[in-house]
CSV table of C-alpha atoms in Angstrom, one decimal:
chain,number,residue,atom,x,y,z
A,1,UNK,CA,-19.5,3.7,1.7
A,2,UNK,CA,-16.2,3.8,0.1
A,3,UNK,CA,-17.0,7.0,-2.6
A,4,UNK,CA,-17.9,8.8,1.3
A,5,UNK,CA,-15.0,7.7,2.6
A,6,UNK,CA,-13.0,9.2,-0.4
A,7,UNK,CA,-14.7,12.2,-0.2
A,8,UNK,CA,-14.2,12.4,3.6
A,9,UNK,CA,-10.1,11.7,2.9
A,10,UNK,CA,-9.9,14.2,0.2
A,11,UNK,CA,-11.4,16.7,2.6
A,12,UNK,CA,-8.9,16.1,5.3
A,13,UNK,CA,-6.1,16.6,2.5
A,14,UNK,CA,-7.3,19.2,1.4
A,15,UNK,CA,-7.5,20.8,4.7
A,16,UNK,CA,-3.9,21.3,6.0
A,17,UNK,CA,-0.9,22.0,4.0
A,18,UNK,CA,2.0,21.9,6.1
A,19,UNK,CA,5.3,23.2,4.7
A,20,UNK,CA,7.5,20.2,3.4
A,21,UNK,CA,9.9,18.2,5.9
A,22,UNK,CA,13.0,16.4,4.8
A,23,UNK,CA,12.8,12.8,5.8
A,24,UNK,CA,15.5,11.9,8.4
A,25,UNK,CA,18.0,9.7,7.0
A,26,UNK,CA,18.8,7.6,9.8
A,27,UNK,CA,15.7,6.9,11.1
A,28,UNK,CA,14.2,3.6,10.6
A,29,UNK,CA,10.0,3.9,11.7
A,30,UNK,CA,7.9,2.5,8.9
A,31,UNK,CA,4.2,1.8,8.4
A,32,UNK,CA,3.1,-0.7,5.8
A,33,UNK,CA,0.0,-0.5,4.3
A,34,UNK,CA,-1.5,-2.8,2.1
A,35,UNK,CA,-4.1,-3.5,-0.3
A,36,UNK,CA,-4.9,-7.1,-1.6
A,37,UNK,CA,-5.8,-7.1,-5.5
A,38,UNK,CA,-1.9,-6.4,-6.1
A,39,UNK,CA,-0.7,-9.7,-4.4
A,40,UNK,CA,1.6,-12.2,-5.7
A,41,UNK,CA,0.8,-16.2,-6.6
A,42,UNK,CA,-2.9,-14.2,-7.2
A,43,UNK,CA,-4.9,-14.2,-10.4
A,44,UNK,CA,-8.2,-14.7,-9.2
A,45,UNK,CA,-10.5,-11.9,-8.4
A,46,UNK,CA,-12.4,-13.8,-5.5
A,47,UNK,CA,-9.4,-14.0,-3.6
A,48,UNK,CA,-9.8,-10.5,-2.1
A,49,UNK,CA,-13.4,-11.2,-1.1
A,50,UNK,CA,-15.1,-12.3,1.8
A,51,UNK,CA,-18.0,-12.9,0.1
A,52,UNK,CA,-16.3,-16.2,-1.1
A,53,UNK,CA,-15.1,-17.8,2.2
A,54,UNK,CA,-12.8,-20.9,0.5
A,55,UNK,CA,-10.8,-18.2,-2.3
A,56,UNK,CA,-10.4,-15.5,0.3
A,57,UNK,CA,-8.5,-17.8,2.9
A,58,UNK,CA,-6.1,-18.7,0.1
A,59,UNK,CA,-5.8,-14.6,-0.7
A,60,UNK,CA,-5.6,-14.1,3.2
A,61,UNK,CA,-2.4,-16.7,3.1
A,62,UNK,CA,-1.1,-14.7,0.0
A,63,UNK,CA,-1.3,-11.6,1.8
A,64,UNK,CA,0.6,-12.6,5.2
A,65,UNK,CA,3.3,-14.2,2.8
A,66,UNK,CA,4.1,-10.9,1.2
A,67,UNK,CA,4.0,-8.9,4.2
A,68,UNK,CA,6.1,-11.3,6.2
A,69,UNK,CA,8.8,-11.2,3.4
A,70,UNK,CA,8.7,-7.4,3.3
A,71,UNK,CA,9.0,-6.7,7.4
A,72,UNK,CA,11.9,-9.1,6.9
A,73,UNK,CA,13.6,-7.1,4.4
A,74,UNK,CA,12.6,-3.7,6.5
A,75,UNK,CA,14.5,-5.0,9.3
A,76,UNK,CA,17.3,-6.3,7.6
A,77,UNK,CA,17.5,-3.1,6.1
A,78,UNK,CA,17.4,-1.4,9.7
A,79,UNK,CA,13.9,-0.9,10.6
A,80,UNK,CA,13.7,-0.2,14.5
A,81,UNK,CA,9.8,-0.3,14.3
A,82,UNK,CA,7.1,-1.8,11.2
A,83,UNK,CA,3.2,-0.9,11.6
A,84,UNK,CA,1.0,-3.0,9.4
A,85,UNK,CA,-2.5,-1.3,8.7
A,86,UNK,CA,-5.2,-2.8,6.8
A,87,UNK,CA,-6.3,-0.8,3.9
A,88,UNK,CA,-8.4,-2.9,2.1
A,89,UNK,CA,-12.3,-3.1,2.8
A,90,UNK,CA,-12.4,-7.1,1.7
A,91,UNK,CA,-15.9,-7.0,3.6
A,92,UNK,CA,-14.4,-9.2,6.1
A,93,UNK,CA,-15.4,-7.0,9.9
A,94,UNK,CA,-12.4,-8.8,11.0
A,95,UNK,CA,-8.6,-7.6,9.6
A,96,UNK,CA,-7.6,-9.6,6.4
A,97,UNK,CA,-4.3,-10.8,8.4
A,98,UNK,CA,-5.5,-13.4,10.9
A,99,UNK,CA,-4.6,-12.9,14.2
A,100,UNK,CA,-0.9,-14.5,15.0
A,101,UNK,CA,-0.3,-14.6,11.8
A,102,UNK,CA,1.7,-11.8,11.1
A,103,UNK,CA,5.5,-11.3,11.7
A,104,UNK,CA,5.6,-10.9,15.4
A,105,UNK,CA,8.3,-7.9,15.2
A,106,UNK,CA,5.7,-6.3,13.5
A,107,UNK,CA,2.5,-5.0,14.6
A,108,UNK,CA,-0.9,-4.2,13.6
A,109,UNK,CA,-2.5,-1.3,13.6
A,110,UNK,CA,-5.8,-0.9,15.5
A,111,UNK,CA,-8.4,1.6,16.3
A,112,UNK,CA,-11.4,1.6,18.7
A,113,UNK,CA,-13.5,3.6,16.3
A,114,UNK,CA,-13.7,3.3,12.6
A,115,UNK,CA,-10.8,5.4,10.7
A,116,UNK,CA,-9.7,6.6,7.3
A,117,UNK,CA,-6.1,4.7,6.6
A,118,UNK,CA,-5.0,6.8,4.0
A,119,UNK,CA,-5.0,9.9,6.0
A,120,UNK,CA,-5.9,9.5,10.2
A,121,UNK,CA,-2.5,8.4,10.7
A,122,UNK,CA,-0.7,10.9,9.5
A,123,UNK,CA,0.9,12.8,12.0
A,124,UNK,CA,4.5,14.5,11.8
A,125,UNK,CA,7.5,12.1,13.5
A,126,UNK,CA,5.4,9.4,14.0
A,127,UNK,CA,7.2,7.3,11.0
A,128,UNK,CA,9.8,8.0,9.1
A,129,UNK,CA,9.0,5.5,5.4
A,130,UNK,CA,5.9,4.5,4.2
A,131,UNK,CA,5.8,0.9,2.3
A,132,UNK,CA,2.4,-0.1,0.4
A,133,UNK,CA,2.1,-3.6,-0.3
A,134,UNK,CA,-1.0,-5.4,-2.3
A,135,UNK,CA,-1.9,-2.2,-4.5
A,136,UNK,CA,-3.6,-2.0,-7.8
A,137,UNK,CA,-3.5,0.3,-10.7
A,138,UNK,CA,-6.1,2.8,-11.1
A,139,UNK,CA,-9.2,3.0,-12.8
A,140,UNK,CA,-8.9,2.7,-16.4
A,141,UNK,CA,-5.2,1.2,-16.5
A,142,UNK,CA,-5.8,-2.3,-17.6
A,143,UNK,CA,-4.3,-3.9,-14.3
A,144,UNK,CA,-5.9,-6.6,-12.5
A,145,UNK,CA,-8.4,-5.4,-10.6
A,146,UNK,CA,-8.2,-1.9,-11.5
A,147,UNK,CA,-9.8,1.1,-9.4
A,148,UNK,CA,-9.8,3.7,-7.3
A,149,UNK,CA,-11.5,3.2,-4.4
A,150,UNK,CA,-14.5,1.8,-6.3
A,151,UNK,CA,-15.0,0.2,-10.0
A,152,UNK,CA,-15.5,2.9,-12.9
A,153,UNK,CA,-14.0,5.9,-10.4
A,154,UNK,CA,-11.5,8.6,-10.9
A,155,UNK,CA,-10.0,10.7,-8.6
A,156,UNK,CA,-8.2,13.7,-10.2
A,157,UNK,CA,-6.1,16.1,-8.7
A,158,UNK,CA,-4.9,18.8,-10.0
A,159,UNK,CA,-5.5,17.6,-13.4
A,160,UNK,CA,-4.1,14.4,-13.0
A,161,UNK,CA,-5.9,11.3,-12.4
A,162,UNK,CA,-3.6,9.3,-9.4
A,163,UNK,CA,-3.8,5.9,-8.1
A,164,UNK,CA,-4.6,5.0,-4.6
A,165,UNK,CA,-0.6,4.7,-3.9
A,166,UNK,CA,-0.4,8.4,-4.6
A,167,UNK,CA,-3.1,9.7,-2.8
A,168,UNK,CA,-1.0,7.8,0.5
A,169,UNK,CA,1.9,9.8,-0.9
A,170,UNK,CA,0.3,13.2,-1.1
A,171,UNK,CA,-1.5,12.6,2.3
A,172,UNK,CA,2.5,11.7,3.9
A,173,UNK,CA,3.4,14.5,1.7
A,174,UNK,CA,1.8,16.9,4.1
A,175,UNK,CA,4.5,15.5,7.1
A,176,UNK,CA,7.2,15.1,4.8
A,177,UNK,CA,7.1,11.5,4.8
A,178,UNK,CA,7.8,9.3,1.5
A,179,UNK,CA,6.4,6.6,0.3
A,180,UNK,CA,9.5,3.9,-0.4
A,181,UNK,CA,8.2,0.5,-1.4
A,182,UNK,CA,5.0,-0.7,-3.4
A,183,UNK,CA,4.3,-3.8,-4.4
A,184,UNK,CA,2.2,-4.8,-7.2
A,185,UNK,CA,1.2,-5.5,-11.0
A,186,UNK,CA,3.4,-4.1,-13.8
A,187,UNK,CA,0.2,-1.7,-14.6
A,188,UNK,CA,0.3,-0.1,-11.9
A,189,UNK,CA,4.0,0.5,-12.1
A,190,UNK,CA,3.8,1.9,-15.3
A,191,UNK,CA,1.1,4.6,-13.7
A,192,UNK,CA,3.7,5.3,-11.0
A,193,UNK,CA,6.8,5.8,-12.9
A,194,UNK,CA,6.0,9.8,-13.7
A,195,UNK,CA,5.2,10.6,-10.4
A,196,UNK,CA,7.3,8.7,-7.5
A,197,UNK,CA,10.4,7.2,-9.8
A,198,UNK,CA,12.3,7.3,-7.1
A,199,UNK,CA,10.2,4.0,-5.7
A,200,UNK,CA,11.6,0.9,-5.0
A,201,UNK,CA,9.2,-1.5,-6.9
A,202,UNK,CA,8.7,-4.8,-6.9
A,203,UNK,CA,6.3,-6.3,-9.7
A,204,UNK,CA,4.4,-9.3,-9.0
A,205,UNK,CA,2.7,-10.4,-11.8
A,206,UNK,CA,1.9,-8.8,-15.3
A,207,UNK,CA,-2.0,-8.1,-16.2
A,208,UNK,CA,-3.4,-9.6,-19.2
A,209,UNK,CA,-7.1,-8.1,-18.4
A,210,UNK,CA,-9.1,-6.7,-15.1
A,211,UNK,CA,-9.8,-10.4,-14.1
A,212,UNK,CA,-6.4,-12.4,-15.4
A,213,UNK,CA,-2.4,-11.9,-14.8
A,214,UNK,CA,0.0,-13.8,-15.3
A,215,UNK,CA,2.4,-14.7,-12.9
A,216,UNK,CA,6.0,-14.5,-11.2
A,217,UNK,CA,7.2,-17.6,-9.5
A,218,UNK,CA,6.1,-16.5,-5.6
A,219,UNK,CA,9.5,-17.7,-4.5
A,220,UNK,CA,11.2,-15.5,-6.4
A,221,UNK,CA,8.9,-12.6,-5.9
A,222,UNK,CA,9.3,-13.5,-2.2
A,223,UNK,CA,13.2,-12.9,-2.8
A,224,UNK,CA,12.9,-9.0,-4.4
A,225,UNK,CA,10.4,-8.2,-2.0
A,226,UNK,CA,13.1,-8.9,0.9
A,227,UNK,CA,15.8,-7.2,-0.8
A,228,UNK,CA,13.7,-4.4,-2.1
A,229,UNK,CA,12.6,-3.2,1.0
A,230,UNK,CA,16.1,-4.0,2.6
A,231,UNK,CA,17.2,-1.5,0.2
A,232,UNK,CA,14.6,0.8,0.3
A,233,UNK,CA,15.6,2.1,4.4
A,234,UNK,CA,19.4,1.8,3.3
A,235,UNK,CA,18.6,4.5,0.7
A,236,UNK,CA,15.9,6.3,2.7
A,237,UNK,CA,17.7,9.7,1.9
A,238,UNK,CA,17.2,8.7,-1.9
A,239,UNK,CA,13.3,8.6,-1.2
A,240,UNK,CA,11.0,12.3,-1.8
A,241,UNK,CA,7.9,12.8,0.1
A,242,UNK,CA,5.3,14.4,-2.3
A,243,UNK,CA,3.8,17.6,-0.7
A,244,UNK,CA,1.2,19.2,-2.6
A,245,UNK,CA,0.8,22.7,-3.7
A,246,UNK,CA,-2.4,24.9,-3.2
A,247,UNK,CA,-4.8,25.6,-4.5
A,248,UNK,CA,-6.1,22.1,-4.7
């Protein structure tokens, strides 16, 4: 299910090629999305699975912690409106943020019919930032948890092989939209540093193997992410959205 929904998102990237728009500098819309194998306090793979109903309500709590201190550094930093939108598949038919648990100047993103995150919403002057929280390095890294979009898969584009977090970049690309915040482990940032290093990044533990981290005192992870993404909409004009060039 998830390789068809990859192929279904790369054909709706693929498909329209908008010339770039500059991001407006003093606008202040933002949707979050986020993952959950990239969260801080984690280092235990069953955490991000429903299939194991006692580690996956301590990864639930993880997750809401993270977002919570992120939308609280968005709107310090200005944010007039934060979307969170599940992007994870944990197998759970429910969202992986229990309900009322979220920051309540946020809100969730919902659909009555199943959608493709990474590229349904994207829609020109509909948000103005993109923030990814939770994410993972790609397939073959070394990070914790490790893939893209399902274990042993790469996804190449144009000769590159991109994580996840790019693809959401590419597909924003399209509206001119960048992506300005990502949270995760310190593999992943090393696979973003050639492509988006104009991210604000905030690592949250360091990999030791695709099933072990070690990790950042969550307090103090708590504490960048806040300022991080503060910063990040103070310095939205710093920020490039990441059209792609045809042919694909």
């Amino acid at each position: 299910m998830r390789l068809l929904m990859l192929l279904s998102a790369v054909s709706a990237l693929v498909a329209a090629l908008p010339a770039p728009v500059t991001a407006q500098r003093s606008a202040r819309r933002v949707l979050v999305y986020h993952d959950m194998e990239g969260l801080s306090g984690q280092d235990d793979w069953h955490t991000f699975d429903f299939d194991f109903p006692e580690a996956y309500a301590k990864g639930r709590a993880l997750l809401v912690a993270d977002l919570n201190a992120v939308i609280a550094g968005l709107f310090e930093g200005g944010a007039t409106l934060v979307d969170v939108v599940d992007a994870h598949g944990s197998g759970n038919p429910e969202p992986d943020v229990p309900p009322g648990a979220l920051d309540t100047r946020a809100r969730q993103v919902f659909r009555e019919k199943r959608f493709r995150q990474y590229v349904d919403l994207v829609a020109p002057d509909t948000y103005d930032a993109i923030v990814c929280v939770g994410m993972h390095a790609k397939t073959g890294s070394g990070g914790f948890a490790s893939h893209t979009f399902a274990p042993g898969l790469d996804f190449i584009v144009n000769g590159a092989s991109i994580t996840e977090t790019e693809l959401i970049g590419y597909s924003w690309g399209r509206v001119g939209v960048p992506v300005v915040l990502v949270t995760g482990d310190d593999r992943l940032r090393a696979d973003l540093r050639a492509t988006m290093p104009w991210l604000e990044y905030v690592t949250v533990k360091t990999s030791t193997s695709a099933s072990s981290a070690q990790l950042r005192p969550v307090e103090e992870v708590h504490r960048d992410m806040r300022q991080a993404a503060a910063r990040a909409l103070r310095e939205l004009g710093a920020h490039k959205a990441m059209p792609l060039a045809g042919p694909i």
